[in-house]
């Protein structure tokens, strides 16, 4: 991504941050919980190995409460591109009063080498699909895992539903983005073992189509598009969206893809003691 495009993505999320926390964080909560739960799911590997927990694309950091509750003694670090999101995330960390939380402003597409092989876990929700090179990002996140470490990534695929608010938005925008990278993700995970790769859906309700459209525009991923294309374009899009949508409250079941990966344990951990 060019610096200009990256700056526009960051500005879009800066402007969206307050509204995102209010509108989307409660609606996305079931996926966030599922991602955090999956880090210790399965009877054989219920404990995380030593090391910090890294959260790329943390946004306002809704993962934090759950992580602090489950792993109170861990160092936890969030990374996000947007200064507005980072400010919100730091406010959340201060509210929780947990000492060992760090929020770094930066590009999570390629991690700082200081994380390499250091982390007990990496968990990222709804960030991957925004990155210019998701395969490279996944490689870099797996590289951050210590032996035996676990990574859970949840992202919105190109197709989240056949019919519903997300599908209609993609249709009126005329979204033709290339989703072929999704087929290549598992190939990017050869440094680990894929333990789960599945779609996860939950119900989500919007008061009505116009309210959802305005939230996506002011508080969601459409902000960057709005900045690039201007108010007249968004007004025309809104008109077409509302005209094509059903009236009244709108409930749908969008599906996200969840990938859980485990880095092989070190030889010492993998070999059972002989005496
Ligand atoms: C939909 S929000 C998800 C936030 C949070 N994980 C959640 O589940 O609510 C996506 C976040 O990805 C961040 N983001 C987009 N591109 C990024 C990049 N290259 N590096 C780091 N963060 C990025 C945005 O700033 C935004 O905060």
mmCIF file of C-alpha atoms and ligand atoms in Angstrom:
data_model
loop_
_atom_site.group_PDB
_atom_site.id
_atom_site.type_symbol
_atom_site.label_atom_id
_atom_site.label_comp_id
_atom_site.label_asym_id
_atom_site.label_seq_id
_atom_site.Cartn_x
_atom_site.Cartn_y
_atom_site.Cartn_z
ATOM 1 C CA UNK A 1 0.000 0.000 0.000
ATOM 2 C CA UNK A 2 1.344 3.448 -0.802
ATOM 3 C CA UNK A 3 2.027 5.779 2.105
ATOM 4 C CA UNK A 4 -0.834 7.947 0.832
ATOM 5 C CA UNK A 5 -3.299 5.039 0.864
ATOM 6 C CA UNK A 6 -2.091 3.927 4.313
ATOM 7 C CA UNK A 7 -2.536 7.486 5.572
ATOM 8 C CA UNK A 8 -6.099 7.528 4.219
ATOM 9 C CA UNK A 9 -6.917 4.220 5.933
ATOM 10 C CA UNK A 10 -5.504 5.629 9.182
ATOM 11 C CA UNK A 11 -7.455 8.871 8.824
ATOM 12 C CA UNK A 12 -10.645 6.939 8.080
ATOM 13 C CA UNK A 13 -10.271 4.941 11.290
ATOM 14 C CA UNK A 14 -9.274 8.063 13.256
ATOM 15 C CA UNK A 15 -12.582 9.633 12.304
ATOM 16 C CA UNK A 16 -14.482 6.382 12.892
ATOM 17 C CA UNK A 17 -13.014 5.504 16.299
ATOM 18 C CA UNK A 18 -15.622 6.973 18.675
ATOM 19 C CA UNK A 19 -18.596 5.755 16.654
ATOM 20 C CA UNK A 20 -16.985 2.341 16.076
ATOM 21 C CA UNK A 21 -16.761 1.749 19.816
ATOM 22 C CA UNK A 22 -20.418 2.662 20.230
ATOM 23 C CA UNK A 23 -22.002 0.921 17.234
ATOM 24 C CA UNK A 24 -19.793 -1.957 16.132
ATOM 25 C CA UNK A 25 -17.997 -3.114 19.276
ATOM 26 C CA UNK A 26 -21.168 -4.474 20.944
ATOM 27 C CA UNK A 27 -22.307 -6.100 17.694
ATOM 28 C CA UNK A 28 -18.923 -7.715 17.022
ATOM 29 C CA UNK A 29 -18.529 -8.933 20.636
ATOM 30 C CA UNK A 30 -19.477 -12.617 19.993
ATOM 31 C CA UNK A 31 -16.654 -13.012 17.457
ATOM 32 C CA UNK A 32 -14.151 -11.319 19.774
ATOM 33 C CA UNK A 33 -15.130 -13.680 22.595
ATOM 34 C CA UNK A 34 -14.879 -16.713 20.299
ATOM 35 C CA UNK A 35 -11.380 -15.673 19.191
ATOM 36 C CA UNK A 36 -10.102 -15.190 22.749
ATOM 37 C CA UNK A 37 -11.768 -18.427 23.941
ATOM 38 C CA UNK A 38 -10.133 -20.396 21.144
ATOM 39 C CA UNK A 39 -6.630 -19.591 22.442
ATOM 40 C CA UNK A 40 -7.096 -22.076 25.261
ATOM 41 C CA UNK A 41 -9.659 -24.414 23.698
ATOM 42 C CA UNK A 42 -8.886 -28.126 23.391
ATOM 43 C CA UNK A 43 -7.963 -30.335 26.306
ATOM 44 C CA UNK A 44 -4.342 -31.075 25.378
ATOM 45 C CA UNK A 45 -3.191 -27.496 25.055
ATOM 46 C CA UNK A 46 -5.380 -25.649 27.531
ATOM 47 C CA UNK A 47 -2.453 -23.577 28.827
ATOM 48 C CA UNK A 48 -0.591 -20.949 26.895
ATOM 49 C CA UNK A 49 3.182 -21.085 26.817
ATOM 50 C CA UNK A 50 5.213 -18.243 28.344
ATOM 51 C CA UNK A 51 5.377 -14.831 26.729
ATOM 52 C CA UNK A 52 3.243 -11.831 25.873
ATOM 53 C CA UNK A 53 -0.013 -11.774 23.920
ATOM 54 C CA UNK A 54 -0.018 -9.665 20.782
ATOM 55 C CA UNK A 55 -3.147 -8.129 19.229
ATOM 56 C CA UNK A 56 -2.560 -6.760 15.704
ATOM 57 C CA UNK A 57 -5.237 -4.317 14.444
ATOM 58 C CA UNK A 58 -6.624 -3.917 17.968
ATOM 59 C CA UNK A 59 -8.756 -0.854 17.155
ATOM 60 C CA UNK A 60 -10.349 0.374 20.401
ATOM 61 C CA UNK A 61 -9.121 -2.930 21.929
ATOM 62 C CA UNK A 62 -12.344 -4.809 22.744
ATOM 63 C CA UNK A 63 -10.207 -7.965 23.110
ATOM 64 C CA UNK A 64 -8.517 -6.462 26.176
ATOM 65 C CA UNK A 65 -11.113 -7.062 28.920
ATOM 66 C CA UNK A 66 -11.346 -10.745 28.022
ATOM 67 C CA UNK A 67 -7.589 -11.184 27.748
ATOM 68 C CA UNK A 68 -6.918 -9.513 31.100
ATOM 69 C CA UNK A 69 -9.632 -11.630 32.720
ATOM 70 C CA UNK A 70 -8.248 -14.906 31.309
ATOM 71 C CA UNK A 71 -4.534 -14.109 31.491
ATOM 72 C CA UNK A 72 -4.127 -11.634 34.364
ATOM 73 C CA UNK A 73 -0.369 -11.985 34.709
ATOM 74 C CA UNK A 74 0.477 -11.585 31.004
ATOM 75 C CA UNK A 75 2.015 -8.693 29.158
ATOM 76 C CA UNK A 76 -0.489 -7.720 26.440
ATOM 77 C CA UNK A 77 0.320 -5.504 23.453
ATOM 78 C CA UNK A 78 -2.051 -4.039 20.880
ATOM 79 C CA UNK A 79 -0.942 -2.558 17.551
ATOM 80 C CA UNK A 80 -3.034 -0.283 15.396
ATOM 81 C CA UNK A 81 -2.391 2.096 12.529
ATOM 82 C CA UNK A 82 -4.851 4.755 13.612
ATOM 83 C CA UNK A 83 -3.960 7.368 16.235
ATOM 84 C CA UNK A 84 -7.662 7.749 17.103
ATOM 85 C CA UNK A 85 -8.011 4.020 17.722
ATOM 86 C CA UNK A 86 -4.786 3.908 19.716
ATOM 87 C CA UNK A 87 -6.018 6.770 21.924
ATOM 88 C CA UNK A 88 -9.244 4.862 22.597
ATOM 89 C CA UNK A 89 -7.352 1.633 23.250
ATOM 90 C CA UNK A 90 -5.050 3.355 25.746
ATOM 91 C CA UNK A 91 -8.086 4.840 27.516
ATOM 92 C CA UNK A 92 -9.548 1.336 27.783
ATOM 93 C CA UNK A 93 -6.272 -0.015 29.229
ATOM 94 C CA UNK A 94 -6.142 2.850 31.760
ATOM 95 C CA UNK A 95 -9.765 2.182 32.791
ATOM 96 C CA UNK A 96 -8.937 -1.460 33.403
ATOM 97 C CA UNK A 97 -5.935 -0.417 35.462
ATOM 98 C CA UNK A 98 -3.833 -3.311 34.211
ATOM 99 C CA UNK A 99 -0.166 -2.519 34.491
ATOM 100 C CA UNK A 100 1.236 -4.632 31.715
ATOM 101 C CA UNK A 101 -0.642 -3.343 28.662
ATOM 102 C CA UNK A 102 1.054 -1.515 25.827
ATOM 103 C CA UNK A 103 -0.639 -0.028 22.757
ATOM 104 C CA UNK A 104 1.672 0.721 19.843
ATOM 105 C CA UNK A 105 0.738 2.875 16.860
ATOM 106 C CA UNK A 106 2.039 1.265 13.677
ATOM 107 C CA UNK A 107 1.485 -0.929 10.633
ATOM 108 C CA UNK A 108 0.594 -4.466 11.737
ATOM 109 C CA UNK A 109 1.186 -5.773 8.206
ATOM 110 C CA UNK A 110 4.815 -6.414 9.101
ATOM 111 C CA UNK A 111 5.713 -6.744 12.744
ATOM 112 C CA UNK A 112 8.726 -5.291 14.437
ATOM 113 C CA UNK A 113 11.478 -7.974 14.722
ATOM 114 C CA UNK A 114 11.362 -7.609 18.514
ATOM 115 C CA UNK A 115 8.255 -9.833 18.485
ATOM 116 C CA UNK A 116 9.861 -12.630 16.492
ATOM 117 C CA UNK A 117 9.507 -15.967 18.342
ATOM 118 C CA UNK A 118 8.503 -14.149 21.541
ATOM 119 C CA UNK A 119 4.724 -14.397 21.877
ATOM 120 C CA UNK A 120 2.576 -16.958 23.677
ATOM 121 C CA UNK A 121 -0.359 -15.915 21.512
ATOM 122 C CA UNK A 122 -1.442 -13.639 18.706
ATOM 123 C CA UNK A 123 -5.113 -12.772 18.385
ATOM 124 C CA UNK A 124 -6.555 -10.492 15.743
ATOM 125 C CA UNK A 125 -10.196 -9.788 14.964
ATOM 126 C CA UNK A 126 -11.503 -8.036 11.846
ATOM 127 C CA UNK A 127 -8.190 -6.493 10.828
ATOM 128 C CA UNK A 128 -6.698 -8.958 8.321
ATOM 129 C CA UNK A 129 -9.092 -8.148 5.452
ATOM 130 C CA UNK A 130 -7.976 -4.515 5.611
ATOM 131 C CA UNK A 131 -4.310 -5.181 5.069
ATOM 132 C CA UNK A 132 -2.731 -4.796 1.638
ATOM 133 C CA UNK A 133 -0.952 -8.157 1.853
ATOM 134 C CA UNK A 134 -2.813 -10.485 4.246
ATOM 135 C CA UNK A 135 -0.596 -13.488 3.423
ATOM 136 C CA UNK A 136 2.562 -11.612 4.365
ATOM 137 C CA UNK A 137 0.870 -10.330 7.524
ATOM 138 C CA UNK A 138 -0.101 -13.870 8.573
ATOM 139 C CA UNK A 139 3.443 -15.112 8.015
ATOM 140 C CA UNK A 140 4.747 -12.295 10.146
ATOM 141 C CA UNK A 141 2.206 -13.000 12.910
ATOM 142 C CA UNK A 142 3.036 -16.729 12.990
ATOM 143 C CA UNK A 143 6.706 -15.800 13.109
ATOM 144 C CA UNK A 144 5.937 -13.828 16.292
ATOM 145 C CA UNK A 145 4.795 -17.003 18.070
ATOM 146 C CA UNK A 146 7.080 -18.761 20.516
ATOM 147 C CA UNK A 147 7.293 -22.568 20.180
ATOM 148 C CA UNK A 148 3.915 -23.967 21.268
ATOM 149 C CA UNK A 149 2.269 -20.536 20.845
ATOM 150 C CA UNK A 150 -1.194 -20.113 19.387
ATOM 151 C CA UNK A 151 -2.664 -17.657 16.935
ATOM 152 C CA UNK A 152 -6.340 -16.976 16.301
ATOM 153 C CA UNK A 153 -7.308 -14.721 13.411
ATOM 154 C CA UNK A 154 -10.902 -13.840 12.614
ATOM 155 C CA UNK A 155 -11.623 -11.774 9.529
ATOM 156 C CA UNK A 156 -14.485 -10.789 7.250
ATOM 157 C CA UNK A 157 -14.211 -12.757 4.005
ATOM 158 C CA UNK A 158 -15.200 -11.319 0.624
ATOM 159 C CA UNK A 159 -18.577 -12.999 0.981
ATOM 160 C CA UNK A 160 -20.098 -12.747 4.465
ATOM 161 C CA UNK A 161 -23.701 -13.510 3.477
ATOM 162 C CA UNK A 162 -25.957 -14.055 0.468
ATOM 163 C CA UNK A 163 -28.409 -11.444 1.544
ATOM 164 C CA UNK A 164 -28.353 -8.795 4.287
ATOM 165 C CA UNK A 165 -26.935 -5.383 5.160
ATOM 166 C CA UNK A 166 -23.310 -6.297 4.401
ATOM 167 C CA UNK A 167 -24.186 -7.970 1.084
ATOM 168 C CA UNK A 168 -26.326 -5.015 0.017
ATOM 169 C CA UNK A 169 -23.564 -2.543 0.842
ATOM 170 C CA UNK A 170 -21.071 -4.490 -1.282
ATOM 171 C CA UNK A 171 -23.652 -4.575 -4.090
ATOM 172 C CA UNK A 172 -24.418 -0.834 -4.145
ATOM 173 C CA UNK A 173 -20.719 0.010 -3.917
ATOM 174 C CA UNK A 174 -20.105 -2.404 -6.795
ATOM 175 C CA UNK A 175 -17.360 -4.080 -4.800
ATOM 176 C CA UNK A 176 -15.244 -6.209 -7.118
ATOM 177 C CA UNK A 177 -12.230 -6.579 -4.872
ATOM 178 C CA UNK A 178 -10.081 -9.613 -5.471
ATOM 179 C CA UNK A 179 -10.615 -12.207 -2.712
ATOM 180 C CA UNK A 180 -8.242 -14.804 -4.145
ATOM 181 C CA UNK A 181 -5.804 -14.125 -1.266
ATOM 182 C CA UNK A 182 -8.224 -15.977 1.003
ATOM 183 C CA UNK A 183 -7.495 -19.248 -0.796
ATOM 184 C CA UNK A 184 -3.786 -18.775 -0.195
ATOM 185 C CA UNK A 185 -3.910 -18.118 3.557
ATOM 186 C CA UNK A 186 -3.446 -21.709 4.682
ATOM 187 C CA UNK A 187 -0.343 -21.918 2.482
ATOM 188 C CA UNK A 188 1.062 -18.939 4.379
ATOM 189 C CA UNK A 189 0.763 -20.884 7.624
ATOM 190 C CA UNK A 190 3.276 -23.626 6.924
ATOM 191 C CA UNK A 191 5.288 -22.665 10.022
ATOM 192 C CA UNK A 192 2.405 -23.868 12.199
ATOM 193 C CA UNK A 193 -0.367 -26.436 12.405
ATOM 194 C CA UNK A 194 -3.839 -25.273 11.459
ATOM 195 C CA UNK A 195 -6.131 -26.525 14.257
ATOM 196 C CA UNK A 196 -9.324 -24.824 13.077
ATOM 197 C CA UNK A 197 -10.375 -23.202 9.828
ATOM 198 C CA UNK A 198 -14.092 -22.539 9.777
ATOM 199 C CA UNK A 199 -16.827 -19.969 9.340
ATOM 200 C CA UNK A 200 -18.464 -18.556 12.444
ATOM 201 C CA UNK A 201 -21.750 -16.665 12.346
ATOM 202 C CA UNK A 202 -23.825 -14.878 14.960
ATOM 203 C CA UNK A 203 -26.982 -12.808 14.704
ATOM 204 C CA UNK A 204 -26.562 -9.055 14.393
ATOM 205 C CA UNK A 205 -29.404 -6.536 14.519
ATOM 206 C CA UNK A 206 -29.553 -2.993 13.134
ATOM 207 C CA UNK A 207 -32.375 -0.563 13.985
ATOM 208 C CA UNK A 208 -32.901 -0.027 10.235
ATOM 209 C CA UNK A 209 -31.004 0.170 6.960
ATOM 210 C CA UNK A 210 -30.292 3.911 7.159
ATOM 211 C CA UNK A 211 -28.832 3.579 10.664
ATOM 212 C CA UNK A 212 -26.530 0.779 9.540
ATOM 213 C CA UNK A 213 -25.457 2.708 6.431
ATOM 214 C CA UNK A 214 -24.658 5.806 8.509
ATOM 215 C CA UNK A 215 -22.684 3.707 11.014
ATOM 216 C CA UNK A 216 -20.632 2.106 8.226
ATOM 217 C CA UNK A 217 -20.030 5.549 6.730
ATOM 218 C CA UNK A 218 -19.184 7.455 9.912
ATOM 219 C CA UNK A 219 -17.932 4.729 12.214
ATOM 220 C CA UNK A 220 -16.744 1.858 10.047
ATOM 221 C CA UNK A 221 -14.636 0.795 7.100
ATOM 222 C CA UNK A 222 -16.531 3.016 4.645
ATOM 223 C CA UNK A 223 -14.990 6.142 6.203
ATOM 224 C CA UNK A 224 -11.837 5.786 4.092
ATOM 225 C CA UNK A 225 -13.983 5.381 0.956
ATOM 226 C CA UNK A 226 -15.996 8.459 1.929
ATOM 227 C CA UNK A 227 -12.784 10.451 2.341
ATOM 228 C CA UNK A 228 -11.588 9.318 -1.075
ATOM 229 C CA UNK A 229 -14.864 9.793 -2.986
ATOM 230 C CA UNK A 230 -16.568 12.705 -1.232
ATOM 231 C CA UNK A 231 -19.990 13.576 0.207
ATOM 232 C CA UNK A 232 -21.985 13.578 -3.039
ATOM 233 C CA UNK A 233 -20.938 10.017 -3.845
ATOM 234 C CA UNK A 234 -21.881 8.833 -0.334
ATOM 235 C CA UNK A 235 -25.271 10.620 -0.499
ATOM 236 C CA UNK A 236 -26.080 8.898 -3.800
ATOM 237 C CA UNK A 237 -24.955 5.521 -2.419
ATOM 238 C CA UNK A 238 -27.109 6.013 0.678
ATOM 239 C CA UNK A 239 -30.177 6.752 -1.406
ATOM 240 C CA UNK A 240 -29.741 3.564 -3.453
ATOM 241 C CA UNK A 241 -28.979 1.515 -0.326
ATOM 242 C CA UNK A 242 -32.046 2.611 1.622
ATOM 243 C CA UNK A 243 -34.306 2.217 -1.430
ATOM 244 C CA UNK A 244 -33.182 -1.390 -1.926
ATOM 245 C CA UNK A 245 -33.283 -2.401 1.758
ATOM 246 C CA UNK A 246 -36.217 -3.808 3.731
ATOM 247 C CA UNK A 247 -38.004 -1.390 6.065
ATOM 248 C CA UNK A 248 -37.558 -1.506 9.838
ATOM 249 C CA UNK A 249 -35.281 -3.524 12.077
ATOM 250 C CA UNK A 250 -32.846 -5.706 10.175
ATOM 251 C CA UNK A 251 -31.276 -8.884 11.594
ATOM 252 C CA UNK A 252 -28.719 -10.940 9.727
ATOM 253 C CA UNK A 253 -26.160 -13.686 10.384
ATOM 254 C CA UNK A 254 -22.891 -12.658 8.727
ATOM 255 C CA UNK A 255 -20.155 -15.258 8.751
ATOM 256 C CA UNK A 256 -16.529 -14.576 9.541
ATOM 257 C CA UNK A 257 -13.628 -16.934 8.947
ATOM 258 C CA UNK A 258 -11.746 -18.154 12.010
ATOM 259 C CA UNK A 259 -8.284 -19.655 11.697
ATOM 260 C CA UNK A 260 -6.512 -21.134 14.706
ATOM 261 C CA UNK A 261 -2.869 -22.093 14.373
ATOM 262 C CA UNK A 262 -0.387 -23.656 16.737
ATOM 263 C CA UNK A 263 3.352 -23.320 16.371
ATOM 264 C CA UNK A 264 5.046 -26.686 17.023
ATOM 265 C CA UNK A 265 6.443 -26.951 20.550
ATOM 266 C CA UNK A 266 10.189 -26.919 21.035
ATOM 267 C CA UNK A 267 11.898 -30.322 20.902
ATOM 268 C CA UNK A 268 12.354 -30.317 24.712
ATOM 269 C CA UNK A 269 8.620 -29.656 25.255
ATOM 270 C CA UNK A 270 7.561 -32.162 22.627
ATOM 271 C CA UNK A 271 9.687 -35.027 23.980
ATOM 272 C CA UNK A 272 8.214 -36.620 27.104
ATOM 273 C CA UNK A 273 10.704 -37.252 29.916
ATOM 274 C CA UNK A 274 12.071 -40.805 29.830
ATOM 275 C CA UNK A 275 12.518 -41.205 33.574
HETATM 276 C C1 LIG B 1 -12.667 -3.300 12.206
HETATM 277 S S1 LIG B 1 -11.415 -2.628 13.244
HETATM 278 C C2 LIG B 1 -11.183 -4.024 14.355
HETATM 279 C C3 LIG B 1 -10.775 -3.592 15.703
HETATM 280 C C4 LIG B 1 -10.854 -4.654 16.803
HETATM 281 N N1 LIG B 1 -9.891 -5.722 16.616
HETATM 282 C C5 LIG B 1 -12.246 -5.229 16.934
HETATM 283 O O1 LIG B 1 -12.403 -6.442 16.847
HETATM 284 O O2 LIG B 1 -13.186 -4.443 17.125
HETATM 285 C C6 LIG B 1 -9.995 -2.755 12.184
HETATM 286 C C7 LIG B 1 -8.789 -2.030 12.731
HETATM 287 O O3 LIG B 1 -7.675 -2.348 11.882
HETATM 288 C C8 LIG B 1 -6.824 -1.221 11.887
HETATM 289 N N2 LIG B 1 -5.898 -1.298 10.740
HETATM 290 C C9 LIG B 1 -6.174 -1.197 9.406
HETATM 291 N N3 LIG B 1 -5.041 -1.332 8.686
HETATM 292 C C10 LIG B 1 -4.032 -1.524 9.590
HETATM 293 C C11 LIG B 1 -2.630 -1.732 9.477
HETATM 294 N N4 LIG B 1 -2.011 -1.776 8.273
HETATM 295 N N5 LIG B 1 -1.916 -1.899 10.607
HETATM 296 C C12 LIG B 1 -2.510 -1.857 11.834
HETATM 297 N N6 LIG B 1 -3.828 -1.660 12.002
HETATM 298 C C13 LIG B 1 -4.585 -1.505 10.897
HETATM 299 C C14 LIG B 1 -7.776 -0.046 11.815
HETATM 300 O O4 LIG B 1 -7.151 1.152 12.230
HETATM 301 C C15 LIG B 1 -8.897 -0.517 12.735
HETATM 302 O O5 LIG B 1 -8.692 -0.041 14.035
#
